[in-house]
Coordinates of C-alpha atoms in Angstrom, one line a residue:
Chain V
N280 CA 27.7 40.3 23.8
A281 CA 28.2 42.1 20.5
G282 CA 29.6 45.2 22.3
V283 CA 29.3 48.4 20.3
T284 CA 28.1 48.0 16.7
Q285 CA 28.1 50.6 14.0
T286 CA 26.5 50.7 10.5
P287 CA 27.3 51.3 7.8
K288 CA 31.1 50.5 7.6
F289 CA 31.6 52.7 4.6
R290 CA 29.6 55.4 2.9
I291 CA 30.1 57.9 0.1
L292 CA 27.9 61.0 0.1
K293 CA 27.5 63.9 -2.3
I294 CA 27.6 67.4 -1.0
G295 CA 24.3 68.4 0.5
Q296 CA 23.0 64.9 1.1
S297 CA 22.0 63.7 4.6
M298 CA 22.5 60.4 6.4
T299 CA 22.2 58.7 9.7
L300 CA 25.1 56.7 11.3
Q301 CA 23.7 54.0 13.5
C302 CA 25.3 53.0 16.8
A303 CA 24.0 50.3 19.2
Q304 CA 25.5 48.8 22.4
D305 CA 24.3 45.7 24.4
M306 CA 26.3 46.3 27.6
N307 CA 23.6 48.4 29.3
H308 CA 26.0 51.4 29.4
N309 CA 24.5 54.7 30.2
Y310 CA 27.2 56.9 28.6
M311 CA 27.5 57.0 24.9
Y312 CA 29.8 59.1 22.6
W313 CA 30.3 60.1 19.0
Y314 CA 33.8 61.0 17.9
R315 CA 35.3 61.8 14.5
Q316 CA 38.9 61.0 13.6
D317 CA 40.5 62.8 10.7
P318 CA 43.5 61.1 9.0
G319 CA 46.5 61.0 11.2
M320 CA 44.8 62.8 14.0
G321 CA 43.2 62.2 17.4
L322 CA 39.6 61.8 18.2
K323 CA 37.3 64.8 18.5
L324 CA 34.1 64.6 20.6
I325 CA 31.0 65.5 18.6
Y326 CA 28.1 64.7 21.0
Y327 CA 27.6 62.6 24.0
S328 CA 24.8 61.2 26.1
V329 CA 24.7 60.3 29.8
G330 CA 21.4 58.4 29.5
A331 CA 18.3 57.9 27.5
G332 CA 16.7 61.3 26.7
I333 CA 19.8 63.3 27.6
T334 CA 22.3 64.5 25.0
D335 CA 24.9 67.3 25.0
K336 CA 27.4 68.9 22.6
G337 CA 31.0 68.0 22.5
E338 CA 33.9 69.9 21.0
V339 CA 32.8 69.8 17.3
P340 CA 29.0 69.5 17.1
N341 CA 28.3 71.8 14.1
G342 CA 26.6 70.0 11.2
Y343 CA 25.5 67.0 13.4
N344 CA 22.5 66.0 15.5
V345 CA 21.9 63.2 17.8
S346 CA 19.0 61.5 19.7
R347 CA 18.9 59.0 22.5
S348 CA 15.5 57.5 22.8
T349 CA 16.8 54.2 24.3
T350 CA 19.8 53.1 26.4
E351 CA 21.0 50.9 23.5
D352 CA 20.9 53.2 20.5
F353 CA 22.6 56.5 19.8
P354 CA 22.3 57.5 16.1
L355 CA 24.2 60.4 14.6
R356 CA 22.5 62.5 11.9
L357 CA 24.4 64.5 9.3
E358 CA 22.4 67.2 7.6
L359 CA 23.7 68.8 4.4
A360 CA 27.0 66.9 4.2
A361 CA 30.1 68.9 3.4
P362 CA 33.6 67.8 2.3
S363 CA 34.9 68.8 5.8
Q364 CA 32.8 66.0 7.3
T365 CA 34.9 63.4 5.5
S366 CA 36.3 61.4 8.4
V367 CA 36.1 58.1 10.3
Y368 CA 33.3 58.2 12.9
F369 CA 33.6 56.2 16.1
C370 CA 30.8 55.5 18.5
A371 CA 31.7 54.5 22.1
S372 CA 30.0 53.6 25.3
S373 CA 31.1 53.4 29.0
P374 CA 29.5 52.4 32.3
T375 CA 28.7 55.1 34.8
S376 CA 30.2 53.5 37.9
G377 CA 32.5 50.8 38.9
G378 CA 35.7 50.0 37.3
P379 CA 37.8 52.4 35.3
N380 CA 35.0 53.7 33.1
E381 CA 36.8 52.7 30.0
Q382 CA 35.3 53.6 26.7
F383 CA 34.4 50.7 24.5
F384 CA 34.6 51.7 20.8
G385 CA 32.7 50.4 17.8
P386 CA 34.5 49.5 14.6
G387 CA 33.9 52.9 13.0
T388 CA 32.1 54.3 9.9
R389 CA 34.4 55.6 7.1
L390 CA 32.5 58.5 5.5
T391 CA 33.6 60.3 2.3
V392 CA 31.8 63.4 1.1
L393 CA 32.4 64.4 -2.5
Chain M
G1074 CA 39.3 74.9 26.8
Q1075 CA 41.3 71.9 27.9
Q1076 CA 44.1 70.8 25.5
V1077 CA 46.1 67.6 25.5
M1078 CA 49.4 67.3 23.7
Q1079 CA 51.5 64.2 23.0
I1080 CA 55.1 63.9 21.9
P1081 CA 56.6 62.6 19.8
Q1082 CA 54.1 62.5 16.9
Y1083 CA 56.0 59.5 15.3
Q1084 CA 58.5 57.1 16.6
H1085 CA 60.4 54.4 14.6
V1086 CA 62.2 51.8 16.7
Q1087 CA 64.2 48.7 16.0
E1088 CA 62.5 45.6 17.6
G1089 CA 63.9 45.2 21.1
E1090 CA 64.4 48.9 21.7
D1091 CA 62.5 50.8 24.3
F1092 CA 59.8 53.4 23.5
T1093 CA 58.3 56.3 25.5
T1094 CA 55.5 58.6 24.7
Y1095 CA 54.6 61.7 26.7
C1096 CA 51.2 63.3 27.3
N1097 CA 50.7 66.9 28.6
S1098 CA 47.5 68.6 29.6
S1099 CA 46.9 72.3 29.8
T1100 CA 44.7 71.8 32.9
T1101 CA 44.9 69.6 36.0
L1102 CA 43.3 66.2 35.4
S1103 CA 41.1 64.1 37.6
N1104 CA 42.3 61.0 35.7
I1105 CA 43.9 59.9 32.5
Q1106 CA 43.4 57.0 30.2
W1107 CA 45.6 55.4 27.5
Y1108 CA 44.3 53.7 24.4
K1109 CA 46.0 51.8 21.5
Q1110 CA 44.7 51.9 18.0
R1111 CA 46.1 49.4 15.4
P1112 CA 46.2 50.6 11.8
G1113 CA 42.7 50.5 10.4
G1114 CA 41.2 49.6 13.8
H1115 CA 39.4 51.3 16.6
P1116 CA 40.9 52.5 19.9
V1117 CA 41.2 49.9 22.6
F1118 CA 41.5 50.8 26.3
L1119 CA 44.8 50.0 28.0
I1120 CA 44.6 51.6 31.4
Q1121 CA 43.3 54.4 33.6
L1122 CA 45.4 56.4 36.1
V1123 CA 43.8 58.3 38.9
K1124 CA 46.2 59.1 41.7
S1125 CA 49.0 61.7 41.7
G1126 CA 52.4 59.9 41.0
E1127 CA 50.6 56.6 40.2
V1128 CA 52.6 54.0 38.4
K1129 CA 51.0 50.9 36.8
K1130 CA 52.6 48.1 34.8
Q1131 CA 51.2 45.7 32.3
K1132 CA 53.8 43.3 31.3
R1133 CA 56.3 45.4 29.2
L1134 CA 54.2 48.6 29.5
T1135 CA 54.7 51.1 32.3
F1136 CA 52.3 53.9 32.8
Q1137 CA 52.9 56.9 35.0
F1138 CA 50.8 59.9 36.1
G1139 CA 52.6 63.0 37.1
E1140 CA 52.7 64.4 40.6
A1141 CA 50.8 67.5 39.5
K1142 CA 48.3 65.4 37.5
K1143 CA 49.0 67.4 34.3
N1144 CA 51.2 64.9 32.5
S1145 CA 51.6 61.2 31.9
S1146 CA 53.9 58.8 30.1
L1147 CA 53.8 55.3 28.6
H1148 CA 57.0 53.4 28.4
I1149 CA 57.3 50.1 26.4
T1150 CA 60.3 47.9 27.2
A1151 CA 61.9 45.8 24.4
T1152 CA 59.4 46.8 21.7
Q1153 CA 57.9 44.0 19.6
T1154 CA 56.2 44.2 16.2
T1155 CA 52.9 43.5 18.0
D1156 CA 53.3 46.9 19.7
V1157 CA 52.9 48.8 16.5
G1158 CA 50.0 51.2 16.4
T1159 CA 49.0 54.6 17.6
Y1160 CA 48.9 55.3 21.3
F1161 CA 46.5 58.0 22.6
C1162 CA 46.2 59.5 26.0
A1163 CA 42.8 60.9 27.0
G1164 CA 42.7 63.3 29.9
R1165 CA 39.6 64.1 31.9
D1166 CA 39.4 67.3 33.9
Y1167 CA 36.6 67.6 36.4
G1168 CA 33.9 67.5 33.8
Q1169 CA 32.1 64.7 32.1
N1170 CA 34.4 64.0 29.2
F1171 CA 37.8 63.0 28.1
V1172 CA 39.9 65.0 25.7
F1173 CA 42.1 62.9 23.5
G1174 CA 45.6 63.8 22.5
P1175 CA 46.7 63.6 18.9
G1176 CA 48.5 60.3 19.5
T1177 CA 52.0 58.9 19.0
R1178 CA 52.4 56.5 16.0
L1179 CA 54.8 53.7 16.7
S1180 CA 56.4 51.7 14.0
A1181 CA 58.9 48.9 14.6
L1182 CA 61.4 47.3 12.3
P1183 CA 62.2 43.6 13.0

Protein backbone atom coordinates (compact mmCIF):
# COMPACT_ATOMS: atom_id res chain seq x y z
CA ASN A 1 0.00 0.00 0.00
CA ALA A 2 1.21 3.48 -0.85
CA GLY A 3 -0.76 4.98 2.06
CA VAL A 4 -1.56 8.67 1.59
CA THR A 5 0.01 10.34 -1.42
CA GLN A 6 0.09 14.06 -2.21
CA THR A 7 1.07 15.98 -5.31
CA PRO A 8 2.84 18.22 -5.99
CA LYS A 9 5.59 18.25 -3.34
CA PHE A 10 6.41 21.89 -3.93
CA ARG A 11 4.69 24.74 -5.74
CA ILE A 12 5.19 28.47 -6.15
CA LEU A 13 2.13 30.53 -7.09
CA LYS A 14 1.67 34.15 -7.95
CA ILE A 15 -0.96 36.16 -6.13
CA GLY A 16 -4.35 35.55 -7.72
CA GLN A 17 -3.47 32.23 -9.33
CA SER A 18 -5.42 29.06 -8.60
CA MET A 19 -4.34 25.48 -8.13
CA THR A 20 -5.49 22.09 -6.93
CA LEU A 21 -3.57 20.04 -4.39
CA GLN A 22 -4.11 16.35 -4.97
CA CYS A 23 -4.52 13.75 -2.24
CA ALA A 24 -5.20 10.05 -2.59
CA GLN A 25 -5.28 7.11 -0.17
CA ASP A 26 -5.44 3.39 -0.87
CA MET A 27 -6.43 2.19 2.61
CA ASN A 28 -10.19 2.41 2.00
CA HIS A 29 -10.53 4.98 4.78
CA ASN A 30 -13.77 6.89 4.94
CA TYR A 31 -12.41 9.92 6.82
CA MET A 32 -10.09 12.34 5.06
CA TYR A 33 -8.70 15.70 6.19
CA TRP A 34 -6.81 18.71 4.93
CA TYR A 35 -4.56 20.62 7.32
CA ARG A 36 -2.21 23.54 6.92
CA GLN A 37 0.90 24.01 9.01
CA ASP A 38 2.52 27.41 9.18
CA PRO A 39 6.22 27.58 10.11
CA GLY A 40 6.83 26.55 13.72
CA MET A 41 3.12 26.07 14.34
CA GLY A 42 0.64 23.26 14.82
CA LEU A 43 -1.85 21.95 12.31
CA LYS A 44 -5.05 23.78 11.49
CA LEU A 45 -7.96 21.85 9.97
CA ILE A 46 -9.17 23.31 6.68
CA TYR A 47 -11.80 20.82 5.50
CA TYR A 48 -12.71 17.25 6.22
CA SER A 49 -14.84 14.50 4.74
CA VAL A 50 -16.52 11.53 6.41
CA GLY A 51 -17.19 9.73 3.14
CA ALA A 52 -17.66 10.13 -0.59
CA GLY A 53 -19.99 13.00 -1.36
CA ILE A 54 -19.77 14.51 2.14
CA THR A 55 -17.51 17.40 3.08
CA ASP A 56 -17.51 19.94 5.88
CA LYS A 57 -15.58 23.01 6.99
CA GLY A 58 -12.87 22.90 9.57
CA GLU A 59 -11.29 25.73 11.51
CA VAL A 60 -9.79 27.72 8.59
CA PRO A 61 -11.81 27.07 5.39
CA ASN A 62 -11.78 30.55 3.84
CA GLY A 63 -10.05 30.65 0.45
CA TYR A 64 -10.30 26.89 -0.10
CA ASN A 65 -12.71 24.39 -1.55
CA VAL A 66 -12.84 20.60 -1.57
CA SER A 67 -14.70 17.78 -3.23
CA ARG A 68 -14.94 14.06 -2.49
CA SER A 69 -16.33 12.17 -5.45
CA THR A 70 -14.60 8.89 -4.53
CA THR A 71 -13.41 7.25 -1.34
CA GLU A 72 -9.80 7.44 -2.54
CA ASP A 73 -9.43 11.07 -3.61
CA PHE A 74 -9.82 14.34 -1.73
CA PRO A 75 -8.48 17.32 -3.75
CA LEU A 76 -8.09 20.78 -2.22
CA ARG A 77 -8.70 23.78 -4.45
CA LEU A 78 -7.14 27.19 -3.84
CA GLU A 79 -8.85 30.03 -5.64
CA LEU A 80 -7.18 33.44 -5.94
CA ALA A 81 -4.03 32.56 -4.00
CA ALA A 82 -2.86 35.05 -1.37
CA PRO A 83 0.48 35.32 0.51
CA SER A 84 -1.36 34.28 3.69
CA GLN A 85 -1.84 30.86 2.11
CA THR A 86 1.90 30.21 2.08
CA SER A 87 2.15 27.07 4.18
CA VAL A 88 2.72 23.34 4.19
CA TYR A 89 -0.46 21.43 3.41
CA PHE A 90 -1.00 17.95 4.79
CA CYS A 91 -3.68 15.52 3.77
CA ALA A 92 -4.62 12.74 6.19
CA SER A 93 -7.01 9.82 6.36
CA SER A 94 -8.37 7.62 9.12
CA PRO A 95 -10.64 4.61 9.44
CA THR A 96 -14.09 5.05 10.93
CA SER A 97 -14.12 2.16 13.31
CA GLY A 98 -11.83 -0.28 14.95
CA GLY A 99 -8.47 0.54 16.43
CA PRO A 100 -7.48 3.98 17.65
CA ASN A 101 -8.65 5.91 14.57
CA GLU A 102 -5.18 7.25 14.07
CA GLN A 103 -4.68 9.71 11.26
CA PHE A 104 -2.28 8.69 8.52
CA PHE A 105 -0.60 11.72 6.99
CA GLY A 106 0.74 12.27 3.51
CA PRO A 107 4.21 13.77 2.93
CA GLY A 108 2.83 17.29 2.45
CA THR A 109 2.81 19.99 -0.22
CA ARG A 110 4.95 23.06 0.41
CA LEU A 111 3.21 26.05 -1.15
CA THR A 112 4.65 29.55 -1.53
CA VAL A 113 2.52 32.43 -2.78
CA LEU A 114 4.49 35.44 -4.02
CA GLY B 1 -14.26 26.88 20.37
CA GLN B 2 -12.02 24.19 21.72
CA GLN B 3 -8.41 25.22 22.34
CA VAL B 4 -5.43 22.98 22.99
CA MET B 5 -2.23 24.35 24.49
CA GLN B 6 1.14 22.72 24.99
CA ILE B 7 4.10 23.60 27.17
CA PRO B 8 6.93 24.09 26.81
CA GLN B 9 7.19 25.41 23.27
CA TYR B 10 10.84 24.34 23.04
CA GLN B 11 13.02 22.02 25.09
CA HIS B 12 16.73 21.43 24.76
CA VAL B 13 18.11 18.45 26.63
CA GLN B 14 21.38 16.64 26.96
CA GLU B 15 21.22 13.09 25.66
CA GLY B 16 20.28 10.86 28.55
CA GLU B 17 18.13 13.46 30.32
CA ASP B 18 14.40 13.05 30.76
CA PHE B 19 11.83 15.18 28.92
CA THR B 20 8.18 15.97 29.56
CA THR B 21 5.64 17.90 27.50
CA TYR B 22 2.22 18.90 28.79
CA CYS B 23 -1.02 19.33 26.89
CA ASN B 24 -4.06 21.21 28.19
CA SER B 25 -7.51 21.52 26.65
CA SER B 26 -10.09 24.21 27.29
CA THR B 27 -12.83 21.56 27.13
CA THR B 28 -13.30 18.00 28.34
CA LEU B 29 -11.99 15.52 25.82
CA SER B 30 -13.38 12.20 24.66
CA ASN B 31 -9.86 11.11 23.74
CA ILE B 32 -6.44 12.47 22.96
CA GLN B 33 -3.78 11.46 20.48
CA TRP B 34 -0.06 12.13 20.35
CA TYR B 35 1.98 12.57 17.17
CA LYS B 36 5.66 13.04 16.42
CA GLN B 37 6.96 15.07 13.50
CA ARG B 38 10.60 14.93 12.51
CA PRO B 39 12.11 18.07 10.93
CA GLY B 40 10.89 18.29 7.34
CA GLY B 41 8.58 15.31 7.80
CA HIS B 42 4.94 14.64 8.40
CA PRO B 43 3.17 13.85 11.69
CA VAL B 44 3.29 10.20 12.70
CA PHE B 45 0.81 8.73 15.15
CA LEU B 46 2.21 7.57 18.50
CA ILE B 47 -0.74 6.69 20.69
CA GLN B 48 -4.36 7.36 21.65
CA LEU B 49 -5.66 7.68 25.22
CA VAL B 50 -9.35 7.30 25.98
CA LYS B 51 -9.95 6.57 29.67
CA SER B 52 -9.71 9.00 32.56
CA GLY B 53 -6.36 8.56 34.33
CA GLU B 54 -5.07 6.21 31.64
CA VAL B 55 -1.33 5.57 31.49
CA LYS B 56 0.32 3.87 28.53
CA LYS B 57 3.96 3.08 27.91
CA GLN B 58 5.93 2.57 24.73
CA LYS B 59 9.50 1.64 25.61
CA ARG B 60 10.96 4.90 26.99
CA LEU B 61 7.78 6.93 26.34
CA THR B 62 5.05 7.24 28.98
CA PHE B 63 1.71 8.84 28.12
CA GLN B 64 -0.85 9.94 30.68
CA PHE B 65 -4.43 11.21 30.41
CA GLY B 66 -5.66 13.37 33.27
CA GLU B 67 -8.45 12.36 35.61
CA ALA B 68 -10.64 15.20 34.37
CA LYS B 69 -9.82 14.34 30.73
CA LYS B 70 -8.66 17.90 30.06
CA ASN B 71 -4.92 17.37 30.12
CA SER B 72 -2.27 14.91 29.09
CA SER B 73 1.47 14.45 29.27
CA LEU B 74 4.24 12.69 27.40
CA HIS B 75 7.37 11.74 29.29
CA ILE B 76 10.52 10.44 27.63
CA THR B 77 13.09 8.72 29.82
CA ALA B 78 16.77 9.01 28.92
CA THR B 79 16.32 11.04 25.74
CA GLN B 80 18.20 9.89 22.66
CA THR B 81 19.06 11.83 19.52
CA THR B 82 16.46 9.73 17.68
CA ASP B 83 13.79 11.38 19.86
CA VAL B 84 14.41 14.78 18.29
CA GLY B 85 11.37 16.32 16.66
CA THR B 86 8.15 18.10 17.48
CA TYR B 87 5.55 16.36 19.61
CA PHE B 88 1.92 17.30 19.09
CA CYS B 89 -1.09 16.41 21.12
CA ALA B 90 -4.47 16.36 19.37
CA GLY B 91 -7.57 16.50 21.50
CA ARG B 92 -11.00 15.40 20.42
CA ASP B 93 -14.07 16.70 22.18
CA TYR B 94 -17.33 14.93 21.46
CA GLY B 95 -17.41 16.12 17.86
CA GLN B 96 -15.88 14.71 14.73
CA ASN B 97 -12.45 16.22 14.73
CA PHE B 98 -9.24 16.58 16.61
CA VAL B 99 -7.74 19.96 17.50
CA PHE B 100 -3.95 19.97 17.45
CA GLY B 101 -1.83 21.76 19.98
CA PRO B 102 1.03 23.98 18.77
CA GLY B 103 3.61 21.32 19.62
CA THR B 104 6.75 21.03 21.71
CA ARG B 105 10.00 21.04 19.77
CA LEU B 106 12.60 18.77 21.33
CA SER B 107 16.28 19.05 20.53
CA ALA B 108 18.97 16.90 22.09
CA LEU B 109 22.69 17.38 22.35
CA PRO B 110 24.84 14.24 22.30
